[in-house]
mmCIF file with all atom_site columns, C-alpha atoms in Angstrom:
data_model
loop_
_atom_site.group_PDB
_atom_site.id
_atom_site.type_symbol
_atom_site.label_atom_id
_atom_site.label_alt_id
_atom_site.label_comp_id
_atom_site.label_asym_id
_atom_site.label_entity_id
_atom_site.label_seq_id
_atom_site.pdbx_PDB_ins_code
_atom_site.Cartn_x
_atom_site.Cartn_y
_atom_site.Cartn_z
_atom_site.occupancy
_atom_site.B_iso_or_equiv
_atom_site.pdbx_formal_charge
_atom_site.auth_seq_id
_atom_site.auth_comp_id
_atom_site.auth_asym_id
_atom_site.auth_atom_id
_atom_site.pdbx_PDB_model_num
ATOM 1   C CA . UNK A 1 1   ? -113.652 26.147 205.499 1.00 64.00 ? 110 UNK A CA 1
ATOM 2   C CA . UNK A 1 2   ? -113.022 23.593 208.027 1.00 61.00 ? 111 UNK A CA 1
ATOM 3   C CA . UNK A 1 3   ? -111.552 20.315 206.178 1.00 70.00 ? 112 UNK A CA 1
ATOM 4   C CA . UNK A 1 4   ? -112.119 16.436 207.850 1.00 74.00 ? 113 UNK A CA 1
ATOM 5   C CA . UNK A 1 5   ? -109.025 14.961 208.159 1.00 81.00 ? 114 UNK A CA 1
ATOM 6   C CA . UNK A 1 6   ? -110.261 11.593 206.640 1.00 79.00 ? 115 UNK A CA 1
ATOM 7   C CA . UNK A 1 7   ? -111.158 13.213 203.418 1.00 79.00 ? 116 UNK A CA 1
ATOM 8   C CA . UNK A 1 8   ? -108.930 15.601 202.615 1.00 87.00 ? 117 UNK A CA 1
ATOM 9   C CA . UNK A 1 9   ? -109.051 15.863 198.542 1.00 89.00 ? 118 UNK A CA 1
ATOM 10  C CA . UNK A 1 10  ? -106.231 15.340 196.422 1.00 90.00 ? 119 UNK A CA 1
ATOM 11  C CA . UNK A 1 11  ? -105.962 19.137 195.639 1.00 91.00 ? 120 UNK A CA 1
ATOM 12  C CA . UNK A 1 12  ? -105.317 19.852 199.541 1.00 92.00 ? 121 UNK A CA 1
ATOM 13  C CA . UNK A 1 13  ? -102.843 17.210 200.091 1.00 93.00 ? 122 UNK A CA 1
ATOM 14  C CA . UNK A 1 14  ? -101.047 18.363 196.946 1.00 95.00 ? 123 UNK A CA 1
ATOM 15  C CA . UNK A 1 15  ? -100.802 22.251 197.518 1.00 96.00 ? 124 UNK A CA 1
ATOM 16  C CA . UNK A 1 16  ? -98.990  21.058 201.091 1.00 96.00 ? 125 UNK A CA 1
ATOM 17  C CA . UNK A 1 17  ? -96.588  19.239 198.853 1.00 96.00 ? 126 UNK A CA 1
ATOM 18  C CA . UNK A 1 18  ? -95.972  22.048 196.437 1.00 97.00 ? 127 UNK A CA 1
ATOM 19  C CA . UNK A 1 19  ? -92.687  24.684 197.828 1.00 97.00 ? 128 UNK A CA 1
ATOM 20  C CA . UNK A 1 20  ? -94.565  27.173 199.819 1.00 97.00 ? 129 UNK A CA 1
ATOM 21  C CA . UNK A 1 21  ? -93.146  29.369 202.787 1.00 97.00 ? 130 UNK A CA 1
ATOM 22  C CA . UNK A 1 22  ? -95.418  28.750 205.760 1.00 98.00 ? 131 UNK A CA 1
ATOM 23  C CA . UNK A 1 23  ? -96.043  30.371 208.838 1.00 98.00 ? 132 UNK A CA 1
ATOM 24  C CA . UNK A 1 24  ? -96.049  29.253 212.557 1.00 98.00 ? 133 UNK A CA 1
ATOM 25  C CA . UNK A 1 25  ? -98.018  30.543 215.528 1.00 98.00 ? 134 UNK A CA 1
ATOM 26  C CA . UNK A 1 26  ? -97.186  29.149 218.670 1.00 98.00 ? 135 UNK A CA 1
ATOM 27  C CA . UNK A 1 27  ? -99.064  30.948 222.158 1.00 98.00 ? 136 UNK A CA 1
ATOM 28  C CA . UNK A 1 28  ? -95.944  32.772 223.955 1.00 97.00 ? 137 UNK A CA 1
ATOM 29  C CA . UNK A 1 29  ? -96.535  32.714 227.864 1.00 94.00 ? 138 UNK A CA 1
ATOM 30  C CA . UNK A 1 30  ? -98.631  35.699 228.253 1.00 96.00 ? 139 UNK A CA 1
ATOM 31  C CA . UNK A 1 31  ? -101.066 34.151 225.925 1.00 95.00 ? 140 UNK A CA 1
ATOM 32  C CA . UNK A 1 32  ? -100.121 36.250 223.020 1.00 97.00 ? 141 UNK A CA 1
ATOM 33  C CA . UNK A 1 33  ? -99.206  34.852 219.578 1.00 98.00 ? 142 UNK A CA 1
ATOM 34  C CA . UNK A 1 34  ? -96.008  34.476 217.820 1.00 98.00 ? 143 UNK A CA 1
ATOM 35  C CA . UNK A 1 35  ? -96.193  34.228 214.025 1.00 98.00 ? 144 UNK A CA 1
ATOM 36  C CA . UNK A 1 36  ? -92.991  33.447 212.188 1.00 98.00 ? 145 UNK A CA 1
ATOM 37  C CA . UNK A 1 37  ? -91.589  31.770 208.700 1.00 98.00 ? 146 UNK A CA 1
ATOM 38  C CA . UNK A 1 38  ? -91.270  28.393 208.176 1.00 98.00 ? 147 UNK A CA 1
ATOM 39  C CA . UNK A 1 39  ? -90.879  25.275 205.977 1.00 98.00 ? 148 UNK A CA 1
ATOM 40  C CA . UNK A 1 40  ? -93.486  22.847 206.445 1.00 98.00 ? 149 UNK A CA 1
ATOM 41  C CA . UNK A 1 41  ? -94.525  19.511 205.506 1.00 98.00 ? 150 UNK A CA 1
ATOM 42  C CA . UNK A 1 42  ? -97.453  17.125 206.235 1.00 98.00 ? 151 UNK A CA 1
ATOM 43  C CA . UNK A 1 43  ? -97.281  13.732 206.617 1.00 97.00 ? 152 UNK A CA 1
ATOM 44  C CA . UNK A 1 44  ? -101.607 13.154 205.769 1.00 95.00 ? 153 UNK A CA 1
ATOM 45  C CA . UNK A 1 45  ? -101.620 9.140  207.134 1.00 94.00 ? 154 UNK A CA 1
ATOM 46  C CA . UNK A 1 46  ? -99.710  10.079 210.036 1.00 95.00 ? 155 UNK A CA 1
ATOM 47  C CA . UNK A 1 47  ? -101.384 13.348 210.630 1.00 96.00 ? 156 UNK A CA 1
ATOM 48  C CA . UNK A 1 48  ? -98.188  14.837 211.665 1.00 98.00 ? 157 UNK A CA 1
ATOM 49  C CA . UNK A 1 49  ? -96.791  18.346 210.407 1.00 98.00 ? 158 UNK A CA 1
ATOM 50  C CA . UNK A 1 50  ? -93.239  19.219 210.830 1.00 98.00 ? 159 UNK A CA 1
ATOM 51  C CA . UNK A 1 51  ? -91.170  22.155 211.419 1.00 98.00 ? 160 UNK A CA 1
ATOM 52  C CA . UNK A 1 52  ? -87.299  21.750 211.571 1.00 98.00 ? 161 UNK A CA 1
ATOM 53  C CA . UNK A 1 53  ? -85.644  24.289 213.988 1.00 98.00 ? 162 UNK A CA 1
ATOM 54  C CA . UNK A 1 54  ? -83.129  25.300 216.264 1.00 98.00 ? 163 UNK A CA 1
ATOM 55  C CA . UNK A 1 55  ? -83.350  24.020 220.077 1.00 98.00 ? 164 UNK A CA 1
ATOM 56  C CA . UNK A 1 56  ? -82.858  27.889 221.473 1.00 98.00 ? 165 UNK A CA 1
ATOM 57  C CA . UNK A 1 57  ? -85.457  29.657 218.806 1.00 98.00 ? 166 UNK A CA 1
ATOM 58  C CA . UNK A 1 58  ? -88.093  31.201 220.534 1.00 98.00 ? 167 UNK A CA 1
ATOM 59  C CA . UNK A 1 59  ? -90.771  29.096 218.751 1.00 98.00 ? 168 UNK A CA 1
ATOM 60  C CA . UNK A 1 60  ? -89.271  26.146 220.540 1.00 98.00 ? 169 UNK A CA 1
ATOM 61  C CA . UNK A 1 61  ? -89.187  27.863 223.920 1.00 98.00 ? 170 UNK A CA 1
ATOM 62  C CA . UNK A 1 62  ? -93.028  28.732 223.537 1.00 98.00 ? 171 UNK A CA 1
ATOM 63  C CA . UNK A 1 63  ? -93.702  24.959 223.046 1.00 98.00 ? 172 UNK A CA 1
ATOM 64  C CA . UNK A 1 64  ? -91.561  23.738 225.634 1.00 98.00 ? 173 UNK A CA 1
ATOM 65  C CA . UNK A 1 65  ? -92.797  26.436 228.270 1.00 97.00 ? 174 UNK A CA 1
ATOM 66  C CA . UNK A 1 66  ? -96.759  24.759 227.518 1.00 97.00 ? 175 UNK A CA 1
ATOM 67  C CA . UNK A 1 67  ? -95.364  21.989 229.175 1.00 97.00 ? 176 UNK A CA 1
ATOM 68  C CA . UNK A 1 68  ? -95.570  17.942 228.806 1.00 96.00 ? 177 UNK A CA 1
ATOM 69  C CA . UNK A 1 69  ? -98.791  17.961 227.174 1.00 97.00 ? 178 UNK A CA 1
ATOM 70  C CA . UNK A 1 70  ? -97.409  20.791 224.259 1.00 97.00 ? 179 UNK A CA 1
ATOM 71  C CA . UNK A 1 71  ? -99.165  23.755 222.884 1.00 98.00 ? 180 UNK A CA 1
ATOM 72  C CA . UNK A 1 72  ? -102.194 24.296 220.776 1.00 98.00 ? 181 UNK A CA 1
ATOM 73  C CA . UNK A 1 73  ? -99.768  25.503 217.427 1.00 98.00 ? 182 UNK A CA 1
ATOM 74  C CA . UNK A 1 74  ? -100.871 26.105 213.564 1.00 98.00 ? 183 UNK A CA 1
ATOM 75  C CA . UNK A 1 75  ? -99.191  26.253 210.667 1.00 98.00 ? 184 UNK A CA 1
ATOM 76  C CA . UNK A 1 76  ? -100.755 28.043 207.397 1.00 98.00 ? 185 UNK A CA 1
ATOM 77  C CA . UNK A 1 77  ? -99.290  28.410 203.556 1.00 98.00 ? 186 UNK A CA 1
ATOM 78  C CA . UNK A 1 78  ? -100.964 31.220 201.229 1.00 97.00 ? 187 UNK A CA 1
ATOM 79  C CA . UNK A 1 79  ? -101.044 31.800 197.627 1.00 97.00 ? 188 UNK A CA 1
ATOM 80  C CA . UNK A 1 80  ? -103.001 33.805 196.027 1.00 95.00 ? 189 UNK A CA 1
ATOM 81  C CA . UNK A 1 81  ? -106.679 32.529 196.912 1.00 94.00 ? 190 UNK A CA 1
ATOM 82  C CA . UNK A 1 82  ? -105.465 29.278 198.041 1.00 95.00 ? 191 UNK A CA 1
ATOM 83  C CA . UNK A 1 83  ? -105.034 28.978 201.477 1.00 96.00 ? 192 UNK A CA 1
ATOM 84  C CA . UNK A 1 84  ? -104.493 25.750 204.019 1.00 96.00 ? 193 UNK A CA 1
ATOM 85  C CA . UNK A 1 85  ? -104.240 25.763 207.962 1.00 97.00 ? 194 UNK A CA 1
ATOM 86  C CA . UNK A 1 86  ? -103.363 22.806 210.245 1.00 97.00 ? 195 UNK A CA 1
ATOM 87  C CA . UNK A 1 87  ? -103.594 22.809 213.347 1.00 97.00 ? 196 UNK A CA 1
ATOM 88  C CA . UNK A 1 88  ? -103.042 20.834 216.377 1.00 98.00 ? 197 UNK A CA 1
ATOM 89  C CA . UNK A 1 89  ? -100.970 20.120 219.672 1.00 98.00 ? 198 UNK A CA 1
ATOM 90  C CA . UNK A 1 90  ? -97.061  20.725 219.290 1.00 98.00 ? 199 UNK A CA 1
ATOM 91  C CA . UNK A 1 91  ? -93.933  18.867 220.913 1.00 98.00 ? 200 UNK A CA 1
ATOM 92  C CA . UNK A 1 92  ? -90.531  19.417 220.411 1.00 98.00 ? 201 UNK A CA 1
ATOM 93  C CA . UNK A 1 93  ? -88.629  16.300 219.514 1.00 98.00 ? 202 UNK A CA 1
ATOM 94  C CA . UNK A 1 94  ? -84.916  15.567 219.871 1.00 98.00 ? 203 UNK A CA 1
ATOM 95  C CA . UNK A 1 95  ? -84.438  12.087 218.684 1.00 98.00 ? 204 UNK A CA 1
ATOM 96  C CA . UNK A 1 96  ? -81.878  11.772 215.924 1.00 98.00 ? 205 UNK A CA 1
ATOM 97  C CA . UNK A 1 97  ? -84.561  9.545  213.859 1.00 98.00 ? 206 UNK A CA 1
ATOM 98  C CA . UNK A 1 98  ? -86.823  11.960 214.008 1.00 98.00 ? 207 UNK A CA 1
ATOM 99  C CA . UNK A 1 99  ? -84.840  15.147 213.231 1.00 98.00 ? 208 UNK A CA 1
ATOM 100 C CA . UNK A 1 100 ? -83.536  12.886 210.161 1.00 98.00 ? 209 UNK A CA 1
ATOM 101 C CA . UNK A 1 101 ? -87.179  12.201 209.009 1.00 98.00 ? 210 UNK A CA 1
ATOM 102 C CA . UNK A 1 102 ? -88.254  15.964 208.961 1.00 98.00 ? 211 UNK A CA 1
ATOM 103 C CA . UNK A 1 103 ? -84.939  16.528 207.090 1.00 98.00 ? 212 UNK A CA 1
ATOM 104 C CA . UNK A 1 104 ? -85.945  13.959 204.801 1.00 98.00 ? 213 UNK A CA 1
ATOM 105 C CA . UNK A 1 105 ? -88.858  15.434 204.069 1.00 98.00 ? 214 UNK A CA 1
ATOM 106 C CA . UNK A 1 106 ? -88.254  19.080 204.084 1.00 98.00 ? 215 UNK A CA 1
ATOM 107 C CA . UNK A 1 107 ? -85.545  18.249 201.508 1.00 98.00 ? 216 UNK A CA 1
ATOM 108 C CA . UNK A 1 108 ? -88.201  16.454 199.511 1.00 97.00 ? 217 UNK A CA 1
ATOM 109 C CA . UNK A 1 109 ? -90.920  19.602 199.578 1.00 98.00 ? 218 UNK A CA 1
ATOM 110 C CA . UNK A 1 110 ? -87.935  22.782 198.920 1.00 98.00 ? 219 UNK A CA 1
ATOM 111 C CA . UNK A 1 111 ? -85.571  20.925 197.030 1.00 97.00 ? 220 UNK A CA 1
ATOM 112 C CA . UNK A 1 112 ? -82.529  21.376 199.212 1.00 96.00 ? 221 UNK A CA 1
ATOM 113 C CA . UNK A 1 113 ? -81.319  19.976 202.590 1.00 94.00 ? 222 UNK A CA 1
ATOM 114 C CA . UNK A 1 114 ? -81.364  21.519 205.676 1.00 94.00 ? 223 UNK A CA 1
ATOM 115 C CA . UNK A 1 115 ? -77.971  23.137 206.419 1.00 93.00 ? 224 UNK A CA 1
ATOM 116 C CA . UNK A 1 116 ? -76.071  21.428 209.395 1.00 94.00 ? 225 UNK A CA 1
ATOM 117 C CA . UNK A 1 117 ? -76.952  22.582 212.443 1.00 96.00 ? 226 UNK A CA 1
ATOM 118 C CA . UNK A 1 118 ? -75.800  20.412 215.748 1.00 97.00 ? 227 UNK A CA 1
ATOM 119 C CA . UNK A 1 119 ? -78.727  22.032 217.663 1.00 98.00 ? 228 UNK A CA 1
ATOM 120 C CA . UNK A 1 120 ? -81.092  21.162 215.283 1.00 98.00 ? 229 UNK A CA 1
ATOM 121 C CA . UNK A 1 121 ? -84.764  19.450 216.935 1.00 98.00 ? 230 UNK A CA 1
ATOM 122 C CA . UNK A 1 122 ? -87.996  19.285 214.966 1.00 98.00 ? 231 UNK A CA 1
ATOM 123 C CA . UNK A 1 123 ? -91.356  20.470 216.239 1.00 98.00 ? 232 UNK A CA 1
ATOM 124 C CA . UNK A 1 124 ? -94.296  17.301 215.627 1.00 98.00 ? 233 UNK A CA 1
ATOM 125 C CA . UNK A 1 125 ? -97.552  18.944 215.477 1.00 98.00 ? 234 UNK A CA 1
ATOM 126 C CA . UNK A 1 126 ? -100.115 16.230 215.565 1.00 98.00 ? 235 UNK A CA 1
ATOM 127 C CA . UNK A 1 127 ? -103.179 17.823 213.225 1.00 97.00 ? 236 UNK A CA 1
ATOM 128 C CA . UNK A 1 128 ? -106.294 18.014 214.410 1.00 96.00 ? 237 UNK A CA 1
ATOM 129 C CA . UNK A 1 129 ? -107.849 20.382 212.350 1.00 95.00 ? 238 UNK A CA 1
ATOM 130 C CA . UNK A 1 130 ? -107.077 21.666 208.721 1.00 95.00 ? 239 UNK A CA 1
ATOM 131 C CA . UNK A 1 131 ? -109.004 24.382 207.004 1.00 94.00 ? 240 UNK A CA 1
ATOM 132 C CA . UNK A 1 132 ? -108.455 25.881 203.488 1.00 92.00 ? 241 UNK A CA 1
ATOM 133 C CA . UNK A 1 133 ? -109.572 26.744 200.390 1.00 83.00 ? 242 UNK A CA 1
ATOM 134 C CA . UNK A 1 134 ? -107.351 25.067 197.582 1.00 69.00 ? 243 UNK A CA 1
#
């Protein structure tokens, strides 16, 4: 079920603050999709997901090789019959603010800190769309 992003009920917004592993497709160049594992979390008056990663994983590459205007990404949790989706247009973000802010968070959500990681950059996905059934 397709969700609007103004009213998203209390049950949505709490299962993407619950510890879930999430996934991440991002388009590679040929068009086809890459799906991998990944912490999450959703910032709902912002509209802004956030992945942590490393600057030279391919999920970054795919997002940088879309170009300026980013790629058309989404991120999805499962468990059991509840399900939740966002998607929206990806950037990759290297400013030291930022990076700390989706540490920040993802230490909030999983209960641990990021390890250290010099390369470290977060991916911004800017929701447009959220589906789910929580």
């Amino acid at each position: 079920m397709t969700t609007d992003l103004q009213g998203l009920d209390a049950g949505y917004l709490a299962f993407w603050r619950e510890r879930h592993l999430c996934t991440l497709t991002t388009p590679r160049p040929d068009g086809s999709p890459h799906v991998v594992p990944v912490g999450v979390t959703y910032d709902p008056e912002r509209r802004l997901a956030r992945v942590v990663a490393d600057k030279a994983s391919t999920k970054v590459r795919n997002i940088l090789a879309a170009g300026p205007e980013g790629a058309r990404v989404a991120v999805c949790q499962v468990d059991g019959r509840r399900w939740a989706t966002l998607e929206g247009r990806a950037h990759v973000r290297t400013e030291p603010d930022r990076i700390a802010e989706a540490e920040r968070r993802y230490a909030e959500r999983y209960g641990r800190t990021p390890r250290v990681n010099p390369t470290r950059v977060v991916v911004e996905i800017e929701v447009t769309r959220a589906m789910g059934h929580g």
